[in-house]
Short mmCIF file of C-alpha atoms and ligand atoms in Angstrom, two decimals:
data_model
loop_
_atom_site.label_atom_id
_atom_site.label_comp_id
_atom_site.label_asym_id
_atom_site.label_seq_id
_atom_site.Cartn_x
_atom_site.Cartn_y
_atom_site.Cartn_z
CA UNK A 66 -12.62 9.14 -61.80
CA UNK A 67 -11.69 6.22 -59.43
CA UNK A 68 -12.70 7.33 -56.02
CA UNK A 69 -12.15 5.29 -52.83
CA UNK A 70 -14.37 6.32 -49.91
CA UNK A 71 -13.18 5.49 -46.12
CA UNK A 72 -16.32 5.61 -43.64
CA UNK A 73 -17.65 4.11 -40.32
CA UNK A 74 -20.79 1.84 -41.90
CA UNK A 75 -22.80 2.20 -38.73
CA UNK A 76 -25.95 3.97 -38.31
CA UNK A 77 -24.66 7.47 -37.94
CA UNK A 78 -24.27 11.05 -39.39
CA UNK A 79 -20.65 10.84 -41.18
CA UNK A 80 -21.38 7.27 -42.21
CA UNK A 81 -24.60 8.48 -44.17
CA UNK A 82 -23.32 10.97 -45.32
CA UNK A 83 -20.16 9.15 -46.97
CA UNK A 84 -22.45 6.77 -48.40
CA UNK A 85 -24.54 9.01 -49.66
CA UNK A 86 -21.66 10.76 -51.21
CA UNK A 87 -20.37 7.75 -53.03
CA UNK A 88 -23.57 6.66 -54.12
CA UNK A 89 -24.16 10.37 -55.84
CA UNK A 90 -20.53 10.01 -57.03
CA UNK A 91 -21.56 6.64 -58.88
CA UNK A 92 -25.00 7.82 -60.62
CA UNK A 93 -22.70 10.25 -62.02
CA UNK A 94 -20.06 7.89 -63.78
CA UNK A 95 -17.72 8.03 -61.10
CA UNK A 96 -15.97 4.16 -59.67
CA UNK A 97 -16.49 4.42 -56.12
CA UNK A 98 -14.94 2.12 -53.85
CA UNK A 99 -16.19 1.84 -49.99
CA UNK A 100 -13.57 0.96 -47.39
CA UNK A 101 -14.85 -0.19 -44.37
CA UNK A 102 -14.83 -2.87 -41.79
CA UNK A 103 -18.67 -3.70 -42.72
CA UNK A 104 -20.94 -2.97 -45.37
CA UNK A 105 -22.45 0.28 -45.04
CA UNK A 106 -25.67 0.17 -43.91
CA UNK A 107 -27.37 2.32 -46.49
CA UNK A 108 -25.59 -0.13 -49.41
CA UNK A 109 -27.20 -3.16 -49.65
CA UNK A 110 -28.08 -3.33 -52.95
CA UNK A 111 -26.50 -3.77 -56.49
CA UNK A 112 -24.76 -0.64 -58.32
CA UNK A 113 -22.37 -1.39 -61.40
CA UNK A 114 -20.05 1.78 -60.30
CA UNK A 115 -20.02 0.67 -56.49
CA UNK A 116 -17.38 -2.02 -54.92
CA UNK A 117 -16.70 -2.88 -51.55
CA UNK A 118 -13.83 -3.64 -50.00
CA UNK A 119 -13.82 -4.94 -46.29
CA UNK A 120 -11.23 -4.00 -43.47
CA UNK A 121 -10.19 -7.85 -42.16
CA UNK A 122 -8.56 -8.10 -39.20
CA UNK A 123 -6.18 -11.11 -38.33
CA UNK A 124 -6.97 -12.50 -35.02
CA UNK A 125 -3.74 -12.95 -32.80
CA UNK A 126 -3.99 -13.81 -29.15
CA UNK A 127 -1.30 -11.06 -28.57
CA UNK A 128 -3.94 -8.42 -29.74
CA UNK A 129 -6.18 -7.08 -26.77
CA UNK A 130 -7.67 -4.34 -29.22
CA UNK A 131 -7.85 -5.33 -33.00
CA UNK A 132 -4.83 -2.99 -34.65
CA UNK A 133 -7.82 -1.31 -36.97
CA UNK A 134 -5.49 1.75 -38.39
CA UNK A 135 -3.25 -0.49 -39.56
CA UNK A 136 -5.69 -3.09 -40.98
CA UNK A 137 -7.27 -0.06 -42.95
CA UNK A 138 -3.90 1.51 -44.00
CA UNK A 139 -3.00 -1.81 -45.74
CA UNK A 140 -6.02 -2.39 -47.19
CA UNK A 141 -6.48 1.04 -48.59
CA UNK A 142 -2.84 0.40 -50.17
CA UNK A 143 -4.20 -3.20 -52.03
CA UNK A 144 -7.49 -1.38 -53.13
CA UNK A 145 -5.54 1.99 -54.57
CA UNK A 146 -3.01 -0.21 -56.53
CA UNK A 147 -5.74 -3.00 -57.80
CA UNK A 148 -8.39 -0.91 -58.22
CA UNK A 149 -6.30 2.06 -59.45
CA UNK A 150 -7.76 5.16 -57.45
CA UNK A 151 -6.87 8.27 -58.02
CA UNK A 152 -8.42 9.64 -54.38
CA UNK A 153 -8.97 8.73 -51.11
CA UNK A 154 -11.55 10.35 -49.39
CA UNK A 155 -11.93 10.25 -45.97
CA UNK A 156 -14.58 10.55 -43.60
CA UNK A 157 -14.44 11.18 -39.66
CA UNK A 158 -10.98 12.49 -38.53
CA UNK A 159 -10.07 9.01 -36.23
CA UNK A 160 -8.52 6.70 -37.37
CA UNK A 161 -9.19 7.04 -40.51
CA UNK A 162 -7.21 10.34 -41.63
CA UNK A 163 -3.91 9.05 -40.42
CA UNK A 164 -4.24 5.22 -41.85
CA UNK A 165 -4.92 6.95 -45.10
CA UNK A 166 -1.96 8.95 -44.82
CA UNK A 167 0.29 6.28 -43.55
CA UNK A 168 -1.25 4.48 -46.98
CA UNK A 169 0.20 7.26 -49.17
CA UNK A 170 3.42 7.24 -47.47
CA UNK A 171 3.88 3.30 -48.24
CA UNK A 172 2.22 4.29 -51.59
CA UNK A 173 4.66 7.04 -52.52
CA UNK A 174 7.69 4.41 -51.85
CA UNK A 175 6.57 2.79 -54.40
CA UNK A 176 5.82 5.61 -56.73
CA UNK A 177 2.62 5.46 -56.64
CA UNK A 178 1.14 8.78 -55.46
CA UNK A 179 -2.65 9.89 -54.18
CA UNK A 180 -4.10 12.74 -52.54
CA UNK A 181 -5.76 11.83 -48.86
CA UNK A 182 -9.78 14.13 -48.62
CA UNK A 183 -10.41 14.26 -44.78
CA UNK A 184 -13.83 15.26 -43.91
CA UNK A 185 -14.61 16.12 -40.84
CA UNK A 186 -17.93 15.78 -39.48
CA UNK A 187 -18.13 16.78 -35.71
CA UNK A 188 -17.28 14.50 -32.65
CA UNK A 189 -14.03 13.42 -34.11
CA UNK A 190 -12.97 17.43 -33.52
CA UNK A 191 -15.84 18.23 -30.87
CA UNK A 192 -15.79 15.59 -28.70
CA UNK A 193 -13.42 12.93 -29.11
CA UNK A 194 -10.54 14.60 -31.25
CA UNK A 195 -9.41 16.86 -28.86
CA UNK A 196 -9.34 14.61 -25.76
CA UNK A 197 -5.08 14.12 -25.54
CA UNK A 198 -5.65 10.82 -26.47
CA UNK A 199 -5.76 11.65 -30.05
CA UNK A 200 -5.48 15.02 -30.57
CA UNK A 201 -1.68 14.95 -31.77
CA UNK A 202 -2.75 12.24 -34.44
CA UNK A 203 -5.95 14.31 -35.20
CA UNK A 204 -3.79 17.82 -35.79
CA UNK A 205 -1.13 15.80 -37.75
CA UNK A 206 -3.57 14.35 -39.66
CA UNK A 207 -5.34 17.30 -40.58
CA UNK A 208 -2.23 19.13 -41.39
CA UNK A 209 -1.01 16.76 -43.83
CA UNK A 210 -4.23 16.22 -45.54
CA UNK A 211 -3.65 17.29 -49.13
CA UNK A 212 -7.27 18.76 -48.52
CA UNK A 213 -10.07 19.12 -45.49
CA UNK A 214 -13.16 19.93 -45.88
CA UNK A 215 -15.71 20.40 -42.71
CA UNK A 216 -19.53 20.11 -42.69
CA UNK A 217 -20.24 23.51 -41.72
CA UNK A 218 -19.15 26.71 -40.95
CA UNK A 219 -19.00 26.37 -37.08
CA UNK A 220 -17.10 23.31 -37.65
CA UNK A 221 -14.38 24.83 -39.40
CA UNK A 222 -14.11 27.77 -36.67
CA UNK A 223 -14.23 24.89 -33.93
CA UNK A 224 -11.34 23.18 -35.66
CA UNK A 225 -9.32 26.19 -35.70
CA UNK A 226 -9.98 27.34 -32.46
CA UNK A 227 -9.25 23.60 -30.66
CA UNK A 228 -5.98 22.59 -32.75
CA UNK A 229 -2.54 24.13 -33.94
CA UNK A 230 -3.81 24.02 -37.74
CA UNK A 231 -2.21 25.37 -40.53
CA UNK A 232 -3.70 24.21 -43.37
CA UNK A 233 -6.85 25.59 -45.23
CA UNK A 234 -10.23 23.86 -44.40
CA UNK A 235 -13.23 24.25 -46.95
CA UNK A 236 -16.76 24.29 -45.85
CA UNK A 237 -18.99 21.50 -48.15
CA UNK A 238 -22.24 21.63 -46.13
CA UNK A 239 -24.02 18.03 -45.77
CA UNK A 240 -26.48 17.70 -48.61
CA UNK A 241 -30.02 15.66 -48.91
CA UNK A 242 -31.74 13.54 -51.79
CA UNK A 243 -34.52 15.75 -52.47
CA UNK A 244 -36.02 12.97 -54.76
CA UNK A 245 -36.16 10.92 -51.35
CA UNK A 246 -36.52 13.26 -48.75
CA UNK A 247 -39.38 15.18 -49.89
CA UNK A 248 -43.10 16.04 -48.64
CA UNK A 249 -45.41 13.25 -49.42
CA UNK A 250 -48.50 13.06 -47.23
CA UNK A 251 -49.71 9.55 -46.81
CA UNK A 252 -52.88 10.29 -45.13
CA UNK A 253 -53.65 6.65 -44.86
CA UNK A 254 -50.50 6.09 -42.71
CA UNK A 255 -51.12 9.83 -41.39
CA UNK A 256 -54.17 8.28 -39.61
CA UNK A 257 -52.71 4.68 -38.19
CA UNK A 258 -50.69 7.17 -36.07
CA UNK A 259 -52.58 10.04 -35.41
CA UNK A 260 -56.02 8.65 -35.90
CA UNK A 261 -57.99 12.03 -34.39
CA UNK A 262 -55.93 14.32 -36.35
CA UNK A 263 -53.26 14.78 -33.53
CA UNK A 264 -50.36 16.56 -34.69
CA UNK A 265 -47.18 14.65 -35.11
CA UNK A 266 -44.22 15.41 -33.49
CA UNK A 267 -41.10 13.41 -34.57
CA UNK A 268 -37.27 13.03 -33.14
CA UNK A 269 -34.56 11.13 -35.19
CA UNK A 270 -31.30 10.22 -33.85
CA UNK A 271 -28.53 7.20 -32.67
CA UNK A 272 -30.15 8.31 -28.59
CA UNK A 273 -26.38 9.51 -27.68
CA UNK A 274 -26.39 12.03 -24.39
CA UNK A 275 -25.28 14.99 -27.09
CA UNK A 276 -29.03 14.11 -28.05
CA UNK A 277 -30.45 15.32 -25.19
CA UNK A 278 -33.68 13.00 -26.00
CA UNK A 279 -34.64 13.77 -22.49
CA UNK A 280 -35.57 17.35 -23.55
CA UNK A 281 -37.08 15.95 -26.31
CA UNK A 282 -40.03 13.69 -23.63
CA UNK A 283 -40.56 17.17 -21.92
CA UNK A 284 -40.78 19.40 -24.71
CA UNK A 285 -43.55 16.81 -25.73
CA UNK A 286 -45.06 16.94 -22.08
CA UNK A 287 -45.41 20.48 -22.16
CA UNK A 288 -46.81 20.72 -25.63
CA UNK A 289 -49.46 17.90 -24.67
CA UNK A 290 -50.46 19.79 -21.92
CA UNK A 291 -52.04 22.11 -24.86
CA UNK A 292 -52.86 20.39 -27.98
CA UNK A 293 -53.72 16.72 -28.83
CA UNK A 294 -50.11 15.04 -29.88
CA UNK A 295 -47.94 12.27 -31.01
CA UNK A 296 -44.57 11.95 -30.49
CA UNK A 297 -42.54 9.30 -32.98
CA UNK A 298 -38.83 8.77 -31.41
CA UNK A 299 -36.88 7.12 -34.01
CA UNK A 300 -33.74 5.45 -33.18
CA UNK A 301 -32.10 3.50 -30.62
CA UNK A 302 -28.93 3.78 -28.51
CA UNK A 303 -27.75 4.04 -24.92
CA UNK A 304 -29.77 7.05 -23.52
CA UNK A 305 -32.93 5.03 -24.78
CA UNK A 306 -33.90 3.53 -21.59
CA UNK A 307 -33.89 6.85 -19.69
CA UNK A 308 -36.35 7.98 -22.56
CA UNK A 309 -38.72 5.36 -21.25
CA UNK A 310 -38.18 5.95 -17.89
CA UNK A 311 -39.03 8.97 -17.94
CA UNK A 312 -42.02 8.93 -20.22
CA UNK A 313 -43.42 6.54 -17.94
CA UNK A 314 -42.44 9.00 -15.21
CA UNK A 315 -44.21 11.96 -17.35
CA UNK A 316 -47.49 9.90 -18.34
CA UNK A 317 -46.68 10.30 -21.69
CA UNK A 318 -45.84 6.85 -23.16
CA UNK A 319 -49.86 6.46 -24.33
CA UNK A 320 -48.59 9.50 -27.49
CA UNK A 321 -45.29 8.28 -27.63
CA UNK A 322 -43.88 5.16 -29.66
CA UNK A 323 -40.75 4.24 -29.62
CA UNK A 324 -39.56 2.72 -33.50
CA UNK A 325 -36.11 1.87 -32.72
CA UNK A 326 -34.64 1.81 -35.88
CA UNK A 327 -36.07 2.50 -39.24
CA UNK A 328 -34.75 2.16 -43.16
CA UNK A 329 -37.47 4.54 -44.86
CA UNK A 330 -37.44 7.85 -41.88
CA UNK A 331 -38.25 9.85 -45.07
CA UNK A 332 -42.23 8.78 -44.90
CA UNK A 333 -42.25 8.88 -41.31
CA UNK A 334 -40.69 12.66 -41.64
CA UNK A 335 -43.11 13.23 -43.80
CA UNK A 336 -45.96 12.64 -41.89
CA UNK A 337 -44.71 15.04 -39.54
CA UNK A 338 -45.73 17.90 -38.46
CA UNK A 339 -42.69 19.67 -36.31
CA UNK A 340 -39.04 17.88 -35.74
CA UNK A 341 -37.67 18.66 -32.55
CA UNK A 342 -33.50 18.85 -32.44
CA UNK A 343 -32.63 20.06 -28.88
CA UNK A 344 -28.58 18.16 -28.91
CA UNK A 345 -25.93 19.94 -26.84
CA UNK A 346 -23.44 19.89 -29.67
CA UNK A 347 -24.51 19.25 -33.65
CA UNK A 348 -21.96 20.09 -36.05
CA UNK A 349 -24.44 20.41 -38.94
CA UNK A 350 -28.02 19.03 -37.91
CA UNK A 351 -28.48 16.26 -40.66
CA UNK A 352 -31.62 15.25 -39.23
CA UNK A 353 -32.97 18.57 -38.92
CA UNK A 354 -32.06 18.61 -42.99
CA UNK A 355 -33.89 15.34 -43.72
CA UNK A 356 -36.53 16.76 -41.87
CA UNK A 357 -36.65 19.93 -43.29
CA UNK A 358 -35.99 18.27 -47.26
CA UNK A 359 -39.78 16.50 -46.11
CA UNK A 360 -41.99 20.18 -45.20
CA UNK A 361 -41.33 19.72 -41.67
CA UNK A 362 -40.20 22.63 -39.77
CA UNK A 363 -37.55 22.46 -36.77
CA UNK A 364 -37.24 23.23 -33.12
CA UNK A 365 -33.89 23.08 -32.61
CA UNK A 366 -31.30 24.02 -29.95
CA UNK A 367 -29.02 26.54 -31.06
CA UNK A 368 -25.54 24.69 -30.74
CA UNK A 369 -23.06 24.31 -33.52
CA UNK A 370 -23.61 24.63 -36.67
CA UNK A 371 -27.76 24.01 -36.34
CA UNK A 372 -28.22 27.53 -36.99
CA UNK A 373 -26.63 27.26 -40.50
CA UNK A 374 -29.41 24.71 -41.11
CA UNK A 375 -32.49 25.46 -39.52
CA UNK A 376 -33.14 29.58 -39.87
CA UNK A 377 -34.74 31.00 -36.82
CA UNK A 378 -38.23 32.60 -37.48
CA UNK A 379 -38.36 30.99 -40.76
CA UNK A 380 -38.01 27.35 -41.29
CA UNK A 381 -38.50 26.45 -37.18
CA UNK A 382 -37.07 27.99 -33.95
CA UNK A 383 -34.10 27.59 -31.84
CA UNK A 384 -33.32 27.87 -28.46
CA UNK A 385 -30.05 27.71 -26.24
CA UNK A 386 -29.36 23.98 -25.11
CA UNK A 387 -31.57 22.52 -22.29
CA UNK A 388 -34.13 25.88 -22.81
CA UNK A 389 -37.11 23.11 -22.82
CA UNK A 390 -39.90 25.64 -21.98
CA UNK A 391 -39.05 28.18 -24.70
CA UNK A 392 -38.76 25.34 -27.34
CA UNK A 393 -42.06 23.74 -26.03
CA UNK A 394 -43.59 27.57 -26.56
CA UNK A 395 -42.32 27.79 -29.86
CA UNK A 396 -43.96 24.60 -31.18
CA UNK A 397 -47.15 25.51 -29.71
CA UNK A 398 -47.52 28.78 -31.65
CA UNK A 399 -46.47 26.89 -34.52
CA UNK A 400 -48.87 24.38 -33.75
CA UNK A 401 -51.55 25.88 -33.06
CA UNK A 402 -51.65 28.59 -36.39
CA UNK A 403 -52.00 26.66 -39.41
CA UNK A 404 -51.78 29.57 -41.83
CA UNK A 405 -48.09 30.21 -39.78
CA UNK A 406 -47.35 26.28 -39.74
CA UNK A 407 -47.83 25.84 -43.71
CA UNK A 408 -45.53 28.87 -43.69
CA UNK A 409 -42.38 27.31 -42.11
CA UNK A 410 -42.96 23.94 -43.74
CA UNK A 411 -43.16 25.77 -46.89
CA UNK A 412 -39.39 27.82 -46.09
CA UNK A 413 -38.31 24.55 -44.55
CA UNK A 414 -38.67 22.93 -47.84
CA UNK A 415 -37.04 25.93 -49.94
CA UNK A 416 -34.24 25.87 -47.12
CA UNK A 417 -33.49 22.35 -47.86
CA UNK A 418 -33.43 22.58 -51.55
CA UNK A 419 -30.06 24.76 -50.93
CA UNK A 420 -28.30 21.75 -49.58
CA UNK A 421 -29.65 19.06 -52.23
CA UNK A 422 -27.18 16.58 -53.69
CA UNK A 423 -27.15 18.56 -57.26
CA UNK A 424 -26.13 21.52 -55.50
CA UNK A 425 -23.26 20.13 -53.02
CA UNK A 426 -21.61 16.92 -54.66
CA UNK A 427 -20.01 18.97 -57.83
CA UNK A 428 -17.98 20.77 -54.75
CA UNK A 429 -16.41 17.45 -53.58
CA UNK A 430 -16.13 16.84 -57.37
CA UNK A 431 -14.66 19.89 -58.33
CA UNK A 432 -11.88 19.39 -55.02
CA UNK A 433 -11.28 15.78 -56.43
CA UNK A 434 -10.23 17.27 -59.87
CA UNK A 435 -8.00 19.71 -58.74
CA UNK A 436 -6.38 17.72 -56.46
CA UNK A 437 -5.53 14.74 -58.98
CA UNK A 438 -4.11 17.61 -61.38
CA UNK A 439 -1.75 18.86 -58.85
CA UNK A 440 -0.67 15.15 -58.19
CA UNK A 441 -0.17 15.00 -62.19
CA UNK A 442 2.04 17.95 -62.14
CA UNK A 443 3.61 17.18 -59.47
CA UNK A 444 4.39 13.67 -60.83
CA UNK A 445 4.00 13.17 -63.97
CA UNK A 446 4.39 16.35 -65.83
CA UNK A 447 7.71 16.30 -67.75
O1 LIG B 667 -24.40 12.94 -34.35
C1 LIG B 667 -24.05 11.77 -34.31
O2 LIG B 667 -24.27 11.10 -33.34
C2 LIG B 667 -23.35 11.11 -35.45
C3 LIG B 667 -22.24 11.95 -35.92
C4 LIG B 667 -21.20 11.17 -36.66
O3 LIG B 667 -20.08 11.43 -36.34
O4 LIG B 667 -21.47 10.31 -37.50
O5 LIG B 667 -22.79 13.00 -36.71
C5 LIG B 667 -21.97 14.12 -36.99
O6 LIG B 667 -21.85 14.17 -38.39
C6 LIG B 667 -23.08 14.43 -39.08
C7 LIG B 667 -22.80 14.37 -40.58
O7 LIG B 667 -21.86 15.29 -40.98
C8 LIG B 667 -23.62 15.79 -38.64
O8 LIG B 667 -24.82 16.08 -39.33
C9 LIG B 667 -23.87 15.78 -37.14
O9 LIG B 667 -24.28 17.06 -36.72
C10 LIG B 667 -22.60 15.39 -36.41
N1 LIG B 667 -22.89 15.19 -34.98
C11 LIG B 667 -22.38 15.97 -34.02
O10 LIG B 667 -21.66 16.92 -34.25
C12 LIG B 667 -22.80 15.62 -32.63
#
């Protein structure tokens, strides 16, 4: 099948998760073409299945803010008639569900015609979607979609319960290479971090405020005050600088390093010991998956769809949002029992193997198919 897959290439959850998607799509003898206004970051090498095609935008002095939906809707109306795909796939409700759809329309008067997958994948319904800003766009969008899918469970309720929505939404959890993610203890690089044996603490993510990597710095503090620790904070973004702050403030910043960001987080997750997850909103949790895909169990909060992911009193704990001093108690007794630790990395690991790519990708597969067959019918049948 020819596939074209619309995604923001920047480090973050939807984008890796598109990408990830397409790349899956591709081993599989799929042609998967990215749209996107950059390469995505996860893509920089050569696949024979895999093309690119860039969002340009023409400069114009009359344009304050570059007219992106409409670059995108015109370029995913070149790349479906020269490249001949038979779906567009969508991912992240703004902008990208309405330029596709304003693609099919422009498509359709020209007889060509193309179903339009929107994934959603969180903020676009959590936190920016529904601001009135977009949310007309967003509800049209989703409504018109010839299918949506949402990353979890909680996602789909939240969609329901925020917009006017009509049409059916399928849950296709997030899934994980589990020939990538996976537990692989390099005891060598084990030791240039935690060089007494300190346990390892680890926190991945772009350092948004839905993050809450403040928690994060005391959770660690009040873990420290027990055990002998490390704490690995992987990623950058605008809350970073309060991270430092107040590690500084906390006299922590002699266990904690700060990696900014990294390409291979699977062999620093799986060094780890316990990944700590305490966001205020998390549609799905792919970090806690990544995490959990490499033997490491999960503190989590308990917003969104985390508990769909991490399974209280069995792969990690959770906590309600901002509950700092239960989460720091529940890594301690995790911590400090080995025979319960190997335990939860041990469910962790089973856990993830639910949501690997040979288990979720024949969904989106199975969705393309009977979408293009419905177009055919529609179409083309006699
Ligand atoms: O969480 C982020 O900052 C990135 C964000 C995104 O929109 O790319 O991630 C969202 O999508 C991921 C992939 O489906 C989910 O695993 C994340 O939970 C979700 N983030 C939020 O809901 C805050």
């Amino acid at each position: 099948m020819k596939i074209g897959i619309v995604c923001y290439p920047t480090y973050g959850g939807s984008g890796v998760v598109a990408t990830e998607l397409g790349i899956a799509l591709a081993n599989t003898g799929h042609e998967v073409h990215f749209i996107a206004y950059k390469q995505p970051f996860r893509l920089s090498y050569f696949h024979e299945n895999i093309s690119f095609h860039e969002v340009t935008f023409a400069d114009y002095p009359l344009f304050e803010y570059p007219p992106y939906e409409t670059a995108l809707a015109s370029k995913l109306v070149d790349a479906v008639k020269f490249s001949k795909l038979e779906v567009i796939h969508v991912h992240y409700a703004i902008p990208h569900a309405s330029a596709a759809l304003l693609a099919k329309q422009i498509l359709a008067a020209q007889n060509i015609h193309i179903p339009v997958i929107t994934t959603l994948h969180g903020t676009d319904i959590t936190l920016v979607g529904k601001d009135p800003t977009y949310a007309p766009v967003v509800t049209y969008s989703i409504n018109n979609s010839d299918a949506v899918t949402a990353v979890s469970a909680d996602l789909r309720r939240q969609t329901y319960d925020t917009f006017d929505i009509s049409k059916e939404i399928e849950v296709i959890p997030n899934f994980i290479n589990t020939h990538i993610y996976r537990p692989d203890n390099k005891s060598h690089f084990k030791k240039a971090i935690a060089p007494h044996g300190e346990k390892i603490i680890i926190h991945t993510s772009n350092f948004r405020e839905v993050k809450r990597i403040e928690d994060v710095i005391y959770v660690f503090y009040e873990l420290r005050k027990n055990i002998d620790a490390k704490l690995l904070l992987v990623g950058d973004g605008p809350e970073r600088q309060k991270a430092e702050q107040l590690c500084r403030q906390l006299g922590t910043c002699s266990d904690t390093r700060f990696l900014g960001k990294q390409d291979a987080i699977n062999e620093l997750l799986a060094i780890s010991d316990l990944f700590i997850l305490p966001s205020a909103a998390e549609s799905f949790g792919l970090a806690a998956l990544e995490a959990m895909a490499c033997g490491v169990p999960v503190i989590s909060s308990n917003a969104g769809g985390i508990p769909e992911v991490n399974i209280q009193g069995v792969t990690g704990f959770l906590s309600e949002v901002g509950n700092v001093n239960e989460m720091a108690a529940n890594a301690l007794r995790l911590l400090e029992n080995n025979d319960l630790l190997e335990q939860f990395k041990t469910n962790a690991l089973a856990q993830a193997q639910q949501f690997s790519t040979e288990r979720i990708v024949p969904e989106y597969e199975k969705l393309y198919g009977n979408l293009v067959k419905k177009i055919e019918m529609k179409f083309v049948a006699p």
